[in-house]
């Protein structure tokens, strides 16, 4: 059920109050209210009042944060439960709490009945563990803990001489962490400036599985993570991230306070973020590490675990990488079954005395056994539960390569992920809550169904929802040109000489100011290497420095170019003349060897649908729109988006993909694009 913005019923008193607050906030923050922002605020307020779910596409520049925060605050002040905001990234989560909400509340608090309390909730591994700082967890080699990195920063136990001492870089970082931990009020990693490496942070943090728990930990009363959760339970607005939302929805764990409404920002990322949070990976090395930890910290016999690991290793010898359409074979399933039984026995033997002093080493060992047991259970029930299973090796997904070749000598990893997260999201998120999903790229054309379907909002038994596009304040046909290089050869492996020549011509015409987005790290590096000797301007490439430093230099130097990959497709906001050309090397389809996407496409086809259009093309359309959206970031911006993939002009699915893009004036004429860039270069000279 979707609509474009249309006249609705008469505005309620609650909606009027929200609009008054919005105008007050915008004026207080030195801005100007926009029609789309008003409409979005009304629609969100209306959804929170009716309980119907809402999908809102709000173009760049709409001011969507204010448009959803104000009705959310108004609702929370009348509810006995906190309202939730979920973001795709910790960075946006921090921005909302550290910048957007403080400025907003300063402007509107005088008009409210009482002050608004805001809380921030992250995964446990984002906070310092006081018990670990005090030696509550044993010392082990870092490599062992890293084997258990599954969606959350893993823990390497208490800092000791084994990590190099305070004279090493790691030692210095941990000493600084210890000093900071005595001063910080939150223990939140993001408040530590400058930051530290992941390896150092693991010395002072624990995962949720490794935590002793509030009932057993001797320092629970001082625990930063527990204090954050207590604050959240008493807050009006709680800001969290999609991974935490996934754990709450899928596992039913009380990682978030009870809430009745939630706004999901960056909602185009929700399906992938949730999938990533609930995916798992099992390896023989994990089993050996768990066995070693159990022997060391619980003194149990681990012969059965090691025997199961040895048998699993034989069963995985020489298996090819890729999707297993029917799951593991009988021999592999028997080995996983043997491993499950060994884990169960080890967990039973390692319980220890319930009255004994809490033991961090025992908890660490048992958490690893429990993780392996859960993975075994999932693998054994994969077909029944419609989960996707595939083999990979460490080098198979090297981001520096476009079509990377696996190291056949590396041990095989067994991966498992849900074929679809729709059903679980429907039950765990949309049932019992009112959900508002928003993004600048949520619809393809006027259709919200592709996004809604992946989230469980389409099909029999789906809840009521509405889709609204509130537009953008930008005049895209006048501010931007979409140039598709239809004359270029169809992309193959690596950039063709013709594509590199085209890229050089475009950059020369624009005089720099080019953000060039590539499908792989290797493609970006090869293009930078090829063009640097030919261009008399600075060409930055992802990996040359930190992303923050690269983007800052690109923004500060109008004639500089920046080459990079997907992390730039969605993370760059450079208004003004420094970004007047955005180049996309190819349509961002999923990798052809991506097992999960392949399985999802096959499932759609088996159900009578078009797997390519439903999965691959939809994935590409949203990401293409994200990339093109880097160009126009303010009402004064002008420029060209150039796509060097002729398929966007020639293939039958091209129209579908272009429907997701902003409505730029479009052309396939090279001379027209070059002339426009030369004019822009003159204006910025």
JSON list of C-alpha atoms in Angstrom, two decimals, residues 179-399:
[
{"chain": "A", "resi": 179, "resn": "UNK", "atom": "CA", "xyz": [44.37, 5.99, 32.20]},
{"chain": "A", "resi": 180, "resn": "UNK", "atom": "CA", "xyz": [41.32, 7.05, 30.20]},
{"chain": "A", "resi": 181, "resn": "UNK", "atom": "CA", "xyz": [39.15, 4.43, 31.88]},
{"chain": "A", "resi": 182, "resn": "UNK", "atom": "CA", "xyz": [39.77, 6.11, 35.25]},
{"chain": "A", "resi": 183, "resn": "UNK", "atom": "CA", "xyz": [38.43, 9.43, 33.94]},
{"chain": "A", "resi": 184, "resn": "UNK", "atom": "CA", "xyz": [35.63, 8.59, 31.53]},
{"chain": "A", "resi": 185, "resn": "UNK", "atom": "CA", "xyz": [32.03, 8.85, 32.66]},
{"chain": "A", "resi": 186, "resn": "UNK", "atom": "CA", "xyz": [30.68, 6.52, 29.94]},
{"chain": "A", "resi": 187, "resn": "UNK", "atom": "CA", "xyz": [33.46, 4.08, 28.98]},
{"chain": "A", "resi": 188, "resn": "UNK", "atom": "CA", "xyz": [32.27, 4.51, 25.37]},
{"chain": "A", "resi": 189, "resn": "UNK", "atom": "CA", "xyz": [35.02, 3.86, 22.83]},
{"chain": "A", "resi": 190, "resn": "UNK", "atom": "CA", "xyz": [33.86, 6.69, 20.58]},
{"chain": "A", "resi": 191, "resn": "UNK", "atom": "CA", "xyz": [34.69, 9.23, 23.29]},
{"chain": "A", "resi": 192, "resn": "UNK", "atom": "CA", "xyz": [38.38, 8.23, 23.28]},
{"chain": "A", "resi": 193, "resn": "UNK", "atom": "CA", "xyz": [40.35, 10.71, 21.16]},
{"chain": "A", "resi": 194, "resn": "UNK", "atom": "CA", "xyz": [42.56, 9.90, 19.45]},
{"chain": "A", "resi": 195, "resn": "UNK", "atom": "CA", "xyz": [41.29, 6.37, 19.06]},
{"chain": "A", "resi": 196, "resn": "UNK", "atom": "CA", "xyz": [43.14, 3.08, 19.45]},
{"chain": "A", "resi": 197, "resn": "UNK", "atom": "CA", "xyz": [43.48, -0.02, 17.30]},
{"chain": "A", "resi": 198, "resn": "UNK", "atom": "CA", "xyz": [40.94, -2.83, 17.50]},
{"chain": "A", "resi": 199, "resn": "UNK", "atom": "CA", "xyz": [43.64, -5.07, 18.94]},
{"chain": "A", "resi": 200, "resn": "UNK", "atom": "CA", "xyz": [44.25, -2.66, 21.82]},
{"chain": "A", "resi": 201, "resn": "UNK", "atom": "CA", "xyz": [40.55, -2.18, 22.47]},
{"chain": "A", "resi": 202, "resn": "UNK", "atom": "CA", "xyz": [40.04, -5.93, 22.78]},
{"chain": "A", "resi": 203, "resn": "UNK", "atom": "CA", "xyz": [42.39, -5.85, 25.77]},
{"chain": "A", "resi": 204, "resn": "UNK", "atom": "CA", "xyz": [39.82, -3.90, 27.79]},
{"chain": "A", "resi": 205, "resn": "UNK", "atom": "CA", "xyz": [36.43, -5.00, 26.44]},
{"chain": "A", "resi": 206, "resn": "UNK", "atom": "CA", "xyz": [34.28, -8.13, 26.33]},
{"chain": "A", "resi": 207, "resn": "UNK", "atom": "CA", "xyz": [31.56, -9.37, 24.02]},
{"chain": "A", "resi": 208, "resn": "UNK", "atom": "CA", "xyz": [28.05, -10.02, 25.24]},
{"chain": "A", "resi": 209, "resn": "UNK", "atom": "CA", "xyz": [28.74, -13.77, 25.30]},
{"chain": "A", "resi": 210, "resn": "UNK", "atom": "CA", "xyz": [31.92, -13.37, 27.34]},
{"chain": "A", "resi": 211, "resn": "UNK", "atom": "CA", "xyz": [30.35, -11.05, 29.92]},
{"chain": "A", "resi": 212, "resn": "UNK", "atom": "CA", "xyz": [29.75, -12.61, 33.33]},
{"chain": "A", "resi": 213, "resn": "UNK", "atom": "CA", "xyz": [26.40, -10.88, 33.58]},
{"chain": "A", "resi": 214, "resn": "UNK", "atom": "CA", "xyz": [24.95, -8.45, 36.07]},
{"chain": "A", "resi": 215, "resn": "UNK", "atom": "CA", "xyz": [24.11, -11.24, 38.54]},
{"chain": "A", "resi": 216, "resn": "UNK", "atom": "CA", "xyz": [27.64, -12.66, 38.70]},
{"chain": "A", "resi": 217, "resn": "UNK", "atom": "CA", "xyz": [30.06, -9.85, 37.90]},
{"chain": "A", "resi": 218, "resn": "UNK", "atom": "CA", "xyz": [31.59, -8.35, 41.06]},
{"chain": "A", "resi": 219, "resn": "UNK", "atom": "CA", "xyz": [31.75, -4.96, 39.34]},
{"chain": "A", "resi": 220, "resn": "UNK", "atom": "CA", "xyz": [28.25, -4.94, 37.86]},
{"chain": "A", "resi": 221, "resn": "UNK", "atom": "CA", "xyz": [27.28, -1.84, 39.85]},
{"chain": "A", "resi": 222, "resn": "UNK", "atom": "CA", "xyz": [30.05, 0.13, 38.12]},
{"chain": "A", "resi": 223, "resn": "UNK", "atom": "CA", "xyz": [29.70, -1.47, 34.66]},
{"chain": "A", "resi": 224, "resn": "UNK", "atom": "CA", "xyz": [29.57, 1.12, 31.88]},
{"chain": "A", "resi": 225, "resn": "UNK", "atom": "CA", "xyz": [27.41, -1.07, 29.67]},
{"chain": "A", "resi": 226, "resn": "UNK", "atom": "CA", "xyz": [24.90, -1.78, 32.45]},
{"chain": "A", "resi": 227, "resn": "UNK", "atom": "CA", "xyz": [24.76, 1.90, 33.38]},
{"chain": "A", "resi": 228, "resn": "UNK", "atom": "CA", "xyz": [24.03, 2.78, 29.75]},
{"chain": "A", "resi": 229, "resn": "UNK", "atom": "CA", "xyz": [21.17, 0.28, 29.73]},
{"chain": "A", "resi": 230, "resn": "UNK", "atom": "CA", "xyz": [19.79, 1.70, 32.98]},
{"chain": "A", "resi": 231, "resn": "UNK", "atom": "CA", "xyz": [19.85, 5.19, 31.46]},
{"chain": "A", "resi": 232, "resn": "UNK", "atom": "CA", "xyz": [18.03, 3.86, 28.41]},
{"chain": "A", "resi": 233, "resn": "UNK", "atom": "CA", "xyz": [15.27, 2.34, 30.52]},
{"chain": "A", "resi": 234, "resn": "UNK", "atom": "CA", "xyz": [14.57, 5.78, 32.02]},
{"chain": "A", "resi": 235, "resn": "UNK", "atom": "CA", "xyz": [14.99, 7.79, 28.81]},
{"chain": "A", "resi": 236, "resn": "UNK", "atom": "CA", "xyz": [12.39, 9.34, 26.52]},
{"chain": "A", "resi": 237, "resn": "UNK", "atom": "CA", "xyz": [14.43, 8.79, 23.34]},
{"chain": "A", "resi": 238, "resn": "UNK", "atom": "CA", "xyz": [16.93, 5.96, 22.90]},
{"chain": "A", "resi": 239, "resn": "UNK", "atom": "CA", "xyz": [19.37, 6.00, 19.99]},
{"chain": "A", "resi": 240, "resn": "UNK", "atom": "CA", "xyz": [20.81, 2.64, 18.89]},
{"chain": "A", "resi": 241, "resn": "UNK", "atom": "CA", "xyz": [21.92, 0.87, 15.69]},
{"chain": "A", "resi": 242, "resn": "UNK", "atom": "CA", "xyz": [20.55, -1.76, 13.31]},
{"chain": "A", "resi": 243, "resn": "UNK", "atom": "CA", "xyz": [22.73, -4.53, 14.74]},
{"chain": "A", "resi": 244, "resn": "UNK", "atom": "CA", "xyz": [21.24, -4.05, 18.21]},
{"chain": "A", "resi": 245, "resn": "UNK", "atom": "CA", "xyz": [17.77, -3.90, 16.67]},
{"chain": "A", "resi": 246, "resn": "UNK", "atom": "CA", "xyz": [18.51, -7.21, 14.93]},
{"chain": "A", "resi": 247, "resn": "UNK", "atom": "CA", "xyz": [19.62, -8.92, 18.15]},
{"chain": "A", "resi": 248, "resn": "UNK", "atom": "CA", "xyz": [16.48, -7.69, 19.88]},
{"chain": "A", "resi": 249, "resn": "UNK", "atom": "CA", "xyz": [14.20, -8.79, 17.03]},
{"chain": "A", "resi": 250, "resn": "UNK", "atom": "CA", "xyz": [15.84, -12.14, 16.21]},
{"chain": "A", "resi": 251, "resn": "UNK", "atom": "CA", "xyz": [17.11, -13.36, 19.56]},
{"chain": "A", "resi": 252, "resn": "UNK", "atom": "CA", "xyz": [14.49, -11.84, 21.84]},
{"chain": "A", "resi": 253, "resn": "UNK", "atom": "CA", "xyz": [17.26, -10.67, 24.17]},
{"chain": "A", "resi": 254, "resn": "UNK", "atom": "CA", "xyz": [16.68, -7.65, 26.42]},
{"chain": "A", "resi": 255, "resn": "UNK", "atom": "CA", "xyz": [19.47, -5.59, 24.87]},
{"chain": "A", "resi": 256, "resn": "UNK", "atom": "CA", "xyz": [17.08, -2.67, 24.40]},
{"chain": "A", "resi": 257, "resn": "UNK", "atom": "CA", "xyz": [14.45, -1.22, 26.75]},
{"chain": "A", "resi": 258, "resn": "UNK", "atom": "CA", "xyz": [10.80, -1.93, 26.01]},
{"chain": "A", "resi": 259, "resn": "UNK", "atom": "CA", "xyz": [9.66, 0.48, 23.31]},
{"chain": "A", "resi": 260, "resn": "UNK", "atom": "CA", "xyz": [6.46, 1.09, 21.36]},
{"chain": "A", "resi": 261, "resn": "UNK", "atom": "CA", "xyz": [7.73, 3.13, 18.40]},
{"chain": "A", "resi": 262, "resn": "UNK", "atom": "CA", "xyz": [10.97, 3.13, 16.42]},
{"chain": "A", "resi": 263, "resn": "UNK", "atom": "CA", "xyz": [12.35, 5.24, 13.57]},
{"chain": "A", "resi": 264, "resn": "UNK", "atom": "CA", "xyz": [14.78, 3.34, 11.37]},
{"chain": "A", "resi": 265, "resn": "UNK", "atom": "CA", "xyz": [17.11, 5.84, 9.69]},
{"chain": "A", "resi": 266, "resn": "UNK", "atom": "CA", "xyz": [19.24, 4.72, 6.72]},
{"chain": "A", "resi": 267, "resn": "UNK", "atom": "CA", "xyz": [16.52, 2.11, 6.25]},
{"chain": "A", "resi": 268, "resn": "UNK", "atom": "CA", "xyz": [17.89, 1.02, 2.87]},
{"chain": "A", "resi": 269, "resn": "UNK", "atom": "CA", "xyz": [20.65, -0.65, 4.92]},
{"chain": "A", "resi": 270, "resn": "UNK", "atom": "CA", "xyz": [18.38, -2.48, 7.35]},
{"chain": "A", "resi": 271, "resn": "UNK", "atom": "CA", "xyz": [18.07, -5.80, 5.49]},
{"chain": "A", "resi": 272, "resn": "UNK", "atom": "CA", "xyz": [21.83, -6.15, 4.92]},
{"chain": "A", "resi": 273, "resn": "UNK", "atom": "CA", "xyz": [22.76, -5.00, 8.43]},
{"chain": "A", "resi": 274, "resn": "UNK", "atom": "CA", "xyz": [20.31, -7.39, 10.03]},
{"chain": "A", "resi": 275, "resn": "UNK", "atom": "CA", "xyz": [21.52, -10.24, 7.83]},
{"chain": "A", "resi": 276, "resn": "UNK", "atom": "CA", "xyz": [25.12, -9.51, 8.78]},
{"chain": "A", "resi": 277, "resn": "UNK", "atom": "CA", "xyz": [24.30, -9.37, 12.48]},
{"chain": "A", "resi": 278, "resn": "UNK", "atom": "CA", "xyz": [22.70, -12.83, 12.46]},
{"chain": "A", "resi": 279, "resn": "UNK", "atom": "CA", "xyz": [25.13, -14.59, 10.09]},
{"chain": "A", "resi": 280, "resn": "UNK", "atom": "CA", "xyz": [27.67, -17.07, 11.44]},
{"chain": "A", "resi": 281, "resn": "UNK", "atom": "CA", "xyz": [30.93, -18.75, 10.50]},
{"chain": "A", "resi": 282, "resn": "UNK", "atom": "CA", "xyz": [32.45, -22.01, 11.76]},
{"chain": "A", "resi": 283, "resn": "UNK", "atom": "CA", "xyz": [36.02, -23.22, 11.29]},
{"chain": "A", "resi": 284, "resn": "UNK", "atom": "CA", "xyz": [38.20, -26.04, 12.56]},
{"chain": "A", "resi": 285, "resn": "UNK", "atom": "CA", "xyz": [40.54, -23.43, 14.05]},
{"chain": "A", "resi": 286, "resn": "UNK", "atom": "CA", "xyz": [37.66, -22.11, 16.17]},
{"chain": "A", "resi": 287, "resn": "UNK", "atom": "CA", "xyz": [37.09, -25.59, 17.60]},
{"chain": "A", "resi": 288, "resn": "UNK", "atom": "CA", "xyz": [40.77, -26.09, 18.45]},
{"chain": "A", "resi": 289, "resn": "UNK", "atom": "CA", "xyz": [40.88, -22.66, 20.12]},
{"chain": "A", "resi": 290, "resn": "UNK", "atom": "CA", "xyz": [37.75, -23.41, 22.12]},
{"chain": "A", "resi": 291, "resn": "UNK", "atom": "CA", "xyz": [39.16, -26.78, 23.18]},
{"chain": "A", "resi": 292, "resn": "UNK", "atom": "CA", "xyz": [42.45, -25.21, 24.29]},
{"chain": "A", "resi": 293, "resn": "UNK", "atom": "CA", "xyz": [40.59, -22.55, 26.27]},
{"chain": "A", "resi": 294, "resn": "UNK", "atom": "CA", "xyz": [38.32, -25.10, 27.92]},
{"chain": "A", "resi": 295, "resn": "UNK", "atom": "CA", "xyz": [41.28, -27.27, 28.93]},
{"chain": "A", "resi": 296, "resn": "UNK", "atom": "CA", "xyz": [43.18, -24.29, 30.31]},
{"chain": "A", "resi": 297, "resn": "UNK", "atom": "CA", "xyz": [40.39, -22.56, 32.20]},
{"chain": "A", "resi": 298, "resn": "UNK", "atom": "CA", "xyz": [38.07, -25.39, 33.24]},
{"chain": "A", "resi": 299, "resn": "UNK", "atom": "CA", "xyz": [40.48, -28.34, 33.45]},
{"chain": "A", "resi": 300, "resn": "UNK", "atom": "CA", "xyz": [38.06, -30.63, 31.60]},
{"chain": "A", "resi": 301, "resn": "UNK", "atom": "CA", "xyz": [39.03, -33.34, 29.13]},
{"chain": "A", "resi": 302, "resn": "UNK", "atom": "CA", "xyz": [38.74, -32.07, 25.58]},
{"chain": "A", "resi": 303, "resn": "UNK", "atom": "CA", "xyz": [39.63, -35.24, 23.65]},
{"chain": "A", "resi": 304, "resn": "UNK", "atom": "CA", "xyz": [36.14, -35.43, 22.15]},
{"chain": "A", "resi": 305, "resn": "UNK", "atom": "CA", "xyz": [36.32, -31.83, 20.94]},
{"chain": "A", "resi": 306, "resn": "UNK", "atom": "CA", "xyz": [39.70, -32.34, 19.31]},
{"chain": "A", "resi": 307, "resn": "UNK", "atom": "CA", "xyz": [38.54, -35.59, 17.72]},
{"chain": "A", "resi": 308, "resn": "UNK", "atom": "CA", "xyz": [35.47, -33.85, 16.32]},
{"chain": "A", "resi": 309, "resn": "UNK", "atom": "CA", "xyz": [37.68, -31.05, 14.96]},
{"chain": "A", "resi": 310, "resn": "UNK", "atom": "CA", "xyz": [39.97, -33.57, 13.27]},
{"chain": "A", "resi": 311, "resn": "UNK", "atom": "CA", "xyz": [37.05, -35.36, 11.62]},
{"chain": "A", "resi": 312, "resn": "UNK", "atom": "CA", "xyz": [35.54, -32.06, 10.47]},
{"chain": "A", "resi": 313, "resn": "UNK", "atom": "CA", "xyz": [38.88, -31.06, 8.99]},
{"chain": "A", "resi": 314, "resn": "UNK", "atom": "CA", "xyz": [38.97, -34.26, 6.93]},
{"chain": "A", "resi": 315, "resn": "UNK", "atom": "CA", "xyz": [35.40, -33.73, 5.77]},
{"chain": "A", "resi": 316, "resn": "UNK", "atom": "CA", "xyz": [36.23, -30.20, 4.62]},
{"chain": "A", "resi": 317, "resn": "UNK", "atom": "CA", "xyz": [39.49, -31.10, 2.87]},
{"chain": "A", "resi": 318, "resn": "UNK", "atom": "CA", "xyz": [39.60, -29.78, -0.70]},
{"chain": "A", "resi": 319, "resn": "UNK", "atom": "CA", "xyz": [35.95, -28.65, -0.72]},
{"chain": "A", "resi": 320, "resn": "UNK", "atom": "CA", "xyz": [35.38, -25.96, -3.35]},
{"chain": "A", "resi": 321, "resn": "UNK", "atom": "CA", "xyz": [34.32, -22.45, -2.40]},
{"chain": "A", "resi": 322, "resn": "UNK", "atom": "CA", "xyz": [30.77, -21.41, -3.02]},
{"chain": "A", "resi": 323, "resn": "UNK", "atom": "CA", "xyz": [27.11, -21.99, -2.33]},
{"chain": "A", "resi": 324, "resn": "UNK", "atom": "CA", "xyz": [25.79, -25.35, -1.11]},
{"chain": "A", "resi": 325, "resn": "UNK", "atom": "CA", "xyz": [22.24, -25.39, -2.54]},
{"chain": "A", "resi": 326, "resn": "UNK", "atom": "CA", "xyz": [21.32, -28.46, -0.48]},
{"chain": "A", "resi": 327, "resn": "UNK", "atom": "CA", "xyz": [23.43, -27.65, 2.56]},
{"chain": "A", "resi": 328, "resn": "UNK", "atom": "CA", "xyz": [26.21, -29.84, 3.94]},
{"chain": "A", "resi": 329, "resn": "UNK", "atom": "CA", "xyz": [26.51, -33.42, 2.69]},
{"chain": "A", "resi": 330, "resn": "UNK", "atom": "CA", "xyz": [25.91, -36.44, 4.92]},
{"chain": "A", "resi": 331, "resn": "UNK", "atom": "CA", "xyz": [29.55, -36.86, 5.92]},
{"chain": "A", "resi": 332, "resn": "UNK", "atom": "CA", "xyz": [29.86, -33.19, 6.84]},
{"chain": "A", "resi": 333, "resn": "UNK", "atom": "CA", "xyz": [26.55, -33.25, 8.73]},
{"chain": "A", "resi": 334, "resn": "UNK", "atom": "CA", "xyz": [27.72, -36.28, 10.72]},
{"chain": "A", "resi": 335, "resn": "UNK", "atom": "CA", "xyz": [30.89, -34.38, 11.68]},
{"chain": "A", "resi": 336, "resn": "UNK", "atom": "CA", "xyz": [28.88, -31.33, 12.74]},
{"chain": "A", "resi": 337, "resn": "UNK", "atom": "CA", "xyz": [26.57, -33.60, 14.74]},
{"chain": "A", "resi": 338, "resn": "UNK", "atom": "CA", "xyz": [29.61, -35.14, 16.47]},
{"chain": "A", "resi": 339, "resn": "UNK", "atom": "CA", "xyz": [30.93, -31.66, 17.22]},
{"chain": "A", "resi": 340, "resn": "UNK", "atom": "CA", "xyz": [27.58, -30.61, 18.65]},
{"chain": "A", "resi": 341, "resn": "UNK", "atom": "CA", "xyz": [27.57, -33.57, 21.04]},
{"chain": "A", "resi": 342, "resn": "UNK", "atom": "CA", "xyz": [31.16, -32.85, 22.09]},
{"chain": "A", "resi": 343, "resn": "UNK", "atom": "CA", "xyz": [30.29, -29.20, 22.79]},
{"chain": "A", "resi": 344, "resn": "UNK", "atom": "CA", "xyz": [27.26, -30.20, 24.84]},
{"chain": "A", "resi": 345, "resn": "UNK", "atom": "CA", "xyz": [29.36, -32.57, 26.93]},
{"chain": "A", "resi": 346, "resn": "UNK", "atom": "CA", "xyz": [32.11, -29.97, 27.40]},
{"chain": "A", "resi": 347, "resn": "UNK", "atom": "CA", "xyz": [29.59, -27.36, 28.50]},
{"chain": "A", "resi": 348, "resn": "UNK", "atom": "CA", "xyz": [28.09, -29.78, 31.00]},
{"chain": "A", "resi": 349, "resn": "UNK", "atom": "CA", "xyz": [31.50, -30.75, 32.37]},
{"chain": "A", "resi": 350, "resn": "UNK", "atom": "CA", "xyz": [32.66, -27.13, 32.64]},
{"chain": "A", "resi": 351, "resn": "UNK", "atom": "CA", "xyz": [29.76, -25.73, 34.65]},
{"chain": "A", "resi": 352, "resn": "UNK", "atom": "CA", "xyz": [31.77, -25.65, 37.84]},
{"chain": "A", "resi": 353, "resn": "UNK", "atom": "CA", "xyz": [30.42, -25.01, 41.31]},
{"chain": "A", "resi": 354, "resn": "UNK", "atom": "CA", "xyz": [27.50, -22.63, 41.19]},
{"chain": "A", "resi": 355, "resn": "UNK", "atom": "CA", "xyz": [28.61, -21.10, 44.49]},
{"chain": "A", "resi": 356, "resn": "UNK", "atom": "CA", "xyz": [32.18, -20.47, 43.36]},
{"chain": "A", "resi": 357, "resn": "UNK", "atom": "CA", "xyz": [33.60, -17.00, 42.74]},
{"chain": "A", "resi": 358, "resn": "UNK", "atom": "CA", "xyz": [32.78, -15.83, 39.20]},
{"chain": "A", "resi": 359, "resn": "UNK", "atom": "CA", "xyz": [35.60, -16.88, 36.91]},
{"chain": "A", "resi": 360, "resn": "UNK", "atom": "CA", "xyz": [36.33, -14.83, 33.78]},
{"chain": "A", "resi": 361, "resn": "UNK", "atom": "CA", "xyz": [38.45, -17.59, 32.27]},
{"chain": "A", "resi": 362, "resn": "UNK", "atom": "CA", "xyz": [35.68, -20.15, 32.67]},
{"chain": "A", "resi": 363, "resn": "UNK", "atom": "CA", "xyz": [33.12, -17.74, 31.20]},
{"chain": "A", "resi": 364, "resn": "UNK", "atom": "CA", "xyz": [35.42, -17.01, 28.25]},
{"chain": "A", "resi": 365, "resn": "UNK", "atom": "CA", "xyz": [35.89, -20.70, 27.54]},
{"chain": "A", "resi": 366, "resn": "UNK", "atom": "CA", "xyz": [32.21, -21.53, 27.90]},
{"chain": "A", "resi": 367, "resn": "UNK", "atom": "CA", "xyz": [31.13, -18.63, 25.68]},
{"chain": "A", "resi": 368, "resn": "UNK", "atom": "CA", "xyz": [33.22, -20.04, 22.86]},
{"chain": "A", "resi": 369, "resn": "UNK", "atom": "CA", "xyz": [31.76, -23.49, 23.32]},
{"chain": "A", "resi": 370, "resn": "UNK", "atom": "CA", "xyz": [28.24, -22.05, 23.35]},
{"chain": "A", "resi": 371, "resn": "UNK", "atom": "CA", "xyz": [28.89, -20.15, 20.13]},
{"chain": "A", "resi": 372, "resn": "UNK", "atom": "CA", "xyz": [30.11, -23.31, 18.37]},
{"chain": "A", "resi": 373, "resn": "UNK", "atom": "CA", "xyz": [27.14, -25.27, 19.72]},
{"chain": "A", "resi": 374, "resn": "UNK", "atom": "CA", "xyz": [24.72, -22.66, 18.35]},
{"chain": "A", "resi": 375, "resn": "UNK", "atom": "CA", "xyz": [26.41, -22.77, 14.96]},
{"chain": "A", "resi": 376, "resn": "UNK", "atom": "CA", "xyz": [26.21, -26.56, 14.88]},
{"chain": "A", "resi": 377, "resn": "UNK", "atom": "CA", "xyz": [22.50, -26.45, 15.72]},
{"chain": "A", "resi": 378, "resn": "UNK", "atom": "CA", "xyz": [21.90, -23.95, 12.90]},
{"chain": "A", "resi": 379, "resn": "UNK", "atom": "CA", "xyz": [23.89, -25.96, 10.36]},
{"chain": "A", "resi": 380, "resn": "UNK", "atom": "CA", "xyz": [22.04, -29.16, 11.20]},
{"chain": "A", "resi": 381, "resn": "UNK", "atom": "CA", "xyz": [18.67, -27.43, 10.83]},
{"chain": "A", "resi": 382, "resn": "UNK", "atom": "CA", "xyz": [19.65, -25.19, 7.89]},
{"chain": "A", "resi": 383, "resn": "UNK", "atom": "CA", "xyz": [17.44, -26.82, 5.28]},
{"chain": "A", "resi": 384, "resn": "UNK", "atom": "CA", "xyz": [14.43, -26.94, 7.59]},
{"chain": "A", "resi": 385, "resn": "UNK", "atom": "CA", "xyz": [14.91, -23.29, 8.62]},
{"chain": "A", "resi": 386, "resn": "UNK", "atom": "CA", "xyz": [15.72, -22.09, 5.10]},
{"chain": "A", "resi": 387, "resn": "UNK", "atom": "CA", "xyz": [19.19, -20.89, 5.90]},
{"chain": "A", "resi": 388, "resn": "UNK", "atom": "CA", "xyz": [21.92, -20.53, 3.28]},
{"chain": "A", "resi": 389, "resn": "UNK", "atom": "CA", "xyz": [25.20, -22.44, 3.69]},
{"chain": "A", "resi": 390, "resn": "UNK", "atom": "CA", "xyz": [28.42, -21.92, 1.76]},
{"chain": "A", "resi": 391, "resn": "UNK", "atom": "CA", "xyz": [32.15, -22.55, 1.94]},
{"chain": "A", "resi": 392, "resn": "UNK", "atom": "CA", "xyz": [34.75, -19.80, 1.74]},
{"chain": "A", "resi": 393, "resn": "UNK", "atom": "CA", "xyz": [38.41, -19.25, 2.46]},
{"chain": "A", "resi": 394, "resn": "UNK", "atom": "CA", "xyz": [40.14, -16.28, 4.00]},
{"chain": "A", "resi": 395, "resn": "UNK", "atom": "CA", "xyz": [41.24, -14.76, 0.70]},
{"chain": "A", "resi": 396, "resn": "UNK", "atom": "CA", "xyz": [38.02, -15.42, -1.18]},
{"chain": "A", "resi": 397, "resn": "UNK", "atom": "CA", "xyz": [36.49, -12.05, -0.26]},
{"chain": "A", "resi": 398, "resn": "UNK", "atom": "CA", "xyz": [39.59, -9.86, -0.41]},
{"chain": "A", "resi": 399, "resn": "UNK", "atom": "CA", "xyz": [38.15, -6.35, -1.01]}
]
